[in-house]
Short mmCIF file of C-alpha atoms in Angstrom, two decimals:
data_model
loop_
_atom_site.label_atom_id
_atom_site.label_comp_id
_atom_site.label_asym_id
_atom_site.label_seq_id
_atom_site.Cartn_x
_atom_site.Cartn_y
_atom_site.Cartn_z
CA UNK A 1 9.72 4.24 -64.53
CA UNK A 2 11.38 4.79 -67.91
CA UNK A 3 15.12 5.09 -68.50
CA UNK A 4 14.59 8.75 -69.31
CA UNK A 5 12.96 9.32 -65.90
CA UNK A 6 15.75 7.44 -64.13
CA UNK A 7 18.36 9.65 -65.78
CA UNK A 8 16.59 12.89 -64.87
CA UNK A 9 18.00 14.93 -61.99
CA UNK A 10 16.28 14.41 -58.65
CA UNK A 11 14.87 17.95 -58.62
CA UNK A 12 13.08 17.35 -61.91
CA UNK A 13 11.53 14.08 -60.77
CA UNK A 14 10.26 15.58 -57.55
CA UNK A 15 9.09 18.69 -59.38
CA UNK A 16 7.05 16.55 -61.73
CA UNK A 17 5.58 14.44 -58.95
CA UNK A 18 4.70 17.40 -56.72
CA UNK A 19 3.53 19.65 -59.59
CA UNK A 20 5.81 22.47 -58.45
CA UNK A 21 8.05 24.48 -60.72
CA UNK A 22 11.81 24.84 -60.33
CA UNK A 23 11.42 27.95 -58.16
CA UNK A 24 10.21 25.72 -55.31
CA UNK A 25 13.50 23.83 -55.23
CA UNK A 26 15.65 26.85 -56.05
CA UNK A 27 14.07 28.47 -53.01
CA UNK A 28 15.38 25.84 -50.58
CA UNK A 29 18.77 25.86 -52.32
CA UNK A 30 19.03 29.63 -51.86
CA UNK A 31 18.04 29.31 -48.20
CA UNK A 32 20.66 26.61 -47.70
CA UNK A 33 23.31 28.81 -49.35
CA UNK A 34 22.28 31.75 -47.19
CA UNK A 35 22.66 29.66 -44.02
CA UNK A 36 25.95 28.02 -45.02
CA UNK A 37 27.46 31.37 -46.04
CA UNK A 38 26.86 32.71 -42.53
CA UNK A 39 28.86 29.90 -40.90
CA UNK A 40 32.61 29.54 -40.42
CA UNK A 41 34.65 26.45 -41.22
CA UNK A 42 32.03 24.74 -43.39
CA UNK A 43 33.15 21.44 -44.94
CA UNK A 44 31.26 18.93 -47.04
CA UNK A 45 30.54 15.76 -45.10
CA UNK A 46 28.83 13.62 -47.73
CA UNK A 47 25.97 14.09 -50.15
CA UNK A 48 23.84 17.05 -49.00
CA UNK A 49 25.68 17.10 -45.64
CA UNK A 50 28.03 19.67 -44.13
CA UNK A 51 29.89 20.33 -40.89
CA UNK A 52 30.59 23.84 -39.65
CA UNK A 53 31.51 25.78 -36.56
CA UNK A 54 28.47 26.47 -34.41
CA UNK A 55 27.87 30.22 -34.16
CA UNK A 56 25.95 29.84 -30.87
CA UNK A 57 29.01 28.89 -28.81
CA UNK A 58 32.79 29.29 -29.00
CA UNK A 59 33.85 26.58 -31.40
CA UNK A 60 37.41 25.68 -32.42
CA UNK A 61 36.39 22.71 -34.54
CA UNK A 62 33.15 22.01 -36.45
CA UNK A 63 30.37 20.78 -34.17
CA UNK A 64 27.35 21.81 -36.23
CA UNK A 65 25.85 19.21 -38.55
CA UNK A 66 23.82 20.49 -41.50
CA UNK A 67 21.80 18.29 -43.85
CA UNK A 68 19.49 19.03 -46.73
CA UNK A 69 16.61 16.57 -46.54
CA UNK A 70 14.14 16.94 -49.40
CA UNK A 71 12.51 20.32 -48.88
CA UNK A 72 14.01 21.32 -45.54
CA UNK A 73 17.31 22.03 -43.85
CA UNK A 74 18.19 20.02 -40.75
CA UNK A 75 20.74 21.31 -38.27
CA UNK A 76 22.18 19.75 -35.11
CA UNK A 77 24.81 21.12 -32.74
CA UNK A 78 26.71 18.23 -31.19
CA UNK A 79 27.66 20.50 -28.28
CA UNK A 80 23.96 20.85 -27.42
CA UNK A 81 22.98 24.30 -28.70
CA UNK A 82 19.30 24.64 -29.62
CA UNK A 83 18.24 25.23 -33.20
CA UNK A 84 16.83 28.62 -32.17
CA UNK A 85 20.16 29.64 -30.61
CA UNK A 86 22.07 28.64 -33.76
CA UNK A 87 19.65 30.45 -36.06
CA UNK A 88 19.50 33.64 -34.00
CA UNK A 89 23.31 33.72 -33.86
CA UNK A 90 23.36 34.07 -37.66
CA UNK A 91 20.30 36.33 -37.89
CA UNK A 92 17.84 33.74 -39.20
CA UNK A 93 14.72 32.05 -37.88
CA UNK A 94 12.97 28.69 -38.25
CA UNK A 95 11.16 29.73 -41.45
CA UNK A 96 14.56 30.06 -43.13
CA UNK A 97 15.04 26.28 -42.90
CA UNK A 98 11.97 25.52 -45.02
CA UNK A 99 10.89 26.57 -48.52
CA UNK A 100 8.34 29.33 -48.92
CA UNK A 101 4.85 27.97 -49.28
CA UNK A 102 3.76 27.65 -52.88
CA UNK A 103 0.09 27.75 -53.77
CA UNK A 104 -0.90 24.90 -56.05
CA UNK A 105 -3.51 26.04 -58.58
CA UNK A 106 -6.80 24.25 -58.02
CA UNK A 107 -5.78 22.76 -54.67
CA UNK A 108 -8.41 23.09 -51.96
CA UNK A 109 -7.59 25.59 -49.25
CA UNK A 110 -7.20 24.02 -45.82
CA UNK A 111 -10.18 24.41 -43.53
CA UNK A 112 -9.51 26.91 -40.77
CA UNK A 113 -9.76 25.38 -37.29
CA UNK A 114 -12.79 26.56 -35.36
CA UNK A 115 -11.61 26.16 -31.77
CA UNK A 116 -8.51 26.75 -29.68
CA UNK A 117 -6.87 23.89 -27.81
CA UNK A 118 -7.92 25.60 -24.57
CA UNK A 119 -11.58 25.44 -25.62
CA UNK A 120 -11.42 21.75 -26.52
CA UNK A 121 -9.27 20.52 -23.63
CA UNK A 122 -12.23 19.76 -21.27
CA UNK A 123 -13.90 17.70 -24.02
CA UNK A 124 -10.66 15.84 -24.66
CA UNK A 125 -10.34 15.00 -20.96
CA UNK A 126 -13.94 13.76 -20.80
CA UNK A 127 -13.57 11.55 -23.88
CA UNK A 128 -10.19 10.24 -22.74
CA UNK A 129 -11.71 9.31 -19.37
CA UNK A 130 -14.43 7.30 -21.12
CA UNK A 131 -11.79 5.52 -23.20
CA UNK A 132 -9.70 4.84 -20.09
CA UNK A 133 -12.67 3.35 -18.23
CA UNK A 134 -13.56 1.13 -21.20
CA UNK A 135 -9.93 0.04 -21.58
CA UNK A 136 -9.67 -0.79 -17.87
CA UNK A 137 -12.90 -2.79 -17.94
CA UNK A 138 -11.85 -4.80 -21.00
CA UNK A 139 -8.32 -5.49 -19.72
CA UNK A 140 -9.81 -6.59 -16.39
CA UNK A 141 -11.81 -9.24 -18.20
CA UNK A 142 -15.19 -7.49 -18.10
CA UNK A 143 -17.47 -7.50 -21.12
CA UNK A 144 -18.80 -4.10 -22.10
CA UNK A 145 -22.52 -3.71 -22.67
CA UNK A 146 -23.49 -2.70 -26.21
CA UNK A 147 -24.32 0.85 -25.10
CA UNK A 148 -20.95 1.16 -23.33
CA UNK A 149 -19.14 -0.16 -26.39
CA UNK A 150 -20.97 2.37 -28.60
CA UNK A 151 -20.08 5.20 -26.20
CA UNK A 152 -16.42 4.14 -26.18
CA UNK A 153 -16.43 4.15 -29.97
CA UNK A 154 -17.98 7.65 -29.95
CA UNK A 155 -15.24 8.81 -27.57
CA UNK A 156 -12.57 7.29 -29.80
CA UNK A 157 -13.92 9.07 -32.90
CA UNK A 158 -14.31 12.34 -30.99
CA UNK A 159 -10.66 12.27 -29.90
CA UNK A 160 -9.55 11.67 -33.50
CA UNK A 161 -11.67 14.60 -34.74
CA UNK A 162 -10.41 17.00 -32.07
CA UNK A 163 -7.03 17.32 -33.75
CA UNK A 164 -8.52 18.73 -36.95
CA UNK A 165 -10.65 21.23 -35.04
CA UNK A 166 -7.86 22.89 -33.06
CA UNK A 167 -6.41 26.18 -34.26
CA UNK A 168 -2.83 27.04 -33.35
#
């Protein structure tokens, strides 16, 4: 890293490394400002950290922690309010804590999942059972036959692939 790169503001370094323009980072800054402006009693609590009164419950002193972490906004109510309760109290939703998605020119589009979790659940159970039986046999001191070892490996690979095939 050159001295010039070290002296550059963080936003510029990340922008260069992620190939995004400044609008990507301005977007999260504007969302952070929008959220903070809807809170009462906001005080700075360190670099990219704030404390404010939680809008989801009666609050006399700040109990809501807010932190900007890279490209997202983290919030935590120390009184126990959920993130959804805090956001709905100020008229926002979960998407308001993250930057808008930016399409990267030339980037491959993600493959759409082909199955629902409901459709794949029976297969997951079957493959997990095979893995459990193989695990139990091995931990009991038994030696798996080559065909059983191959089937356990197939089950292992199938379970890993299931995650990429599930649509939300």
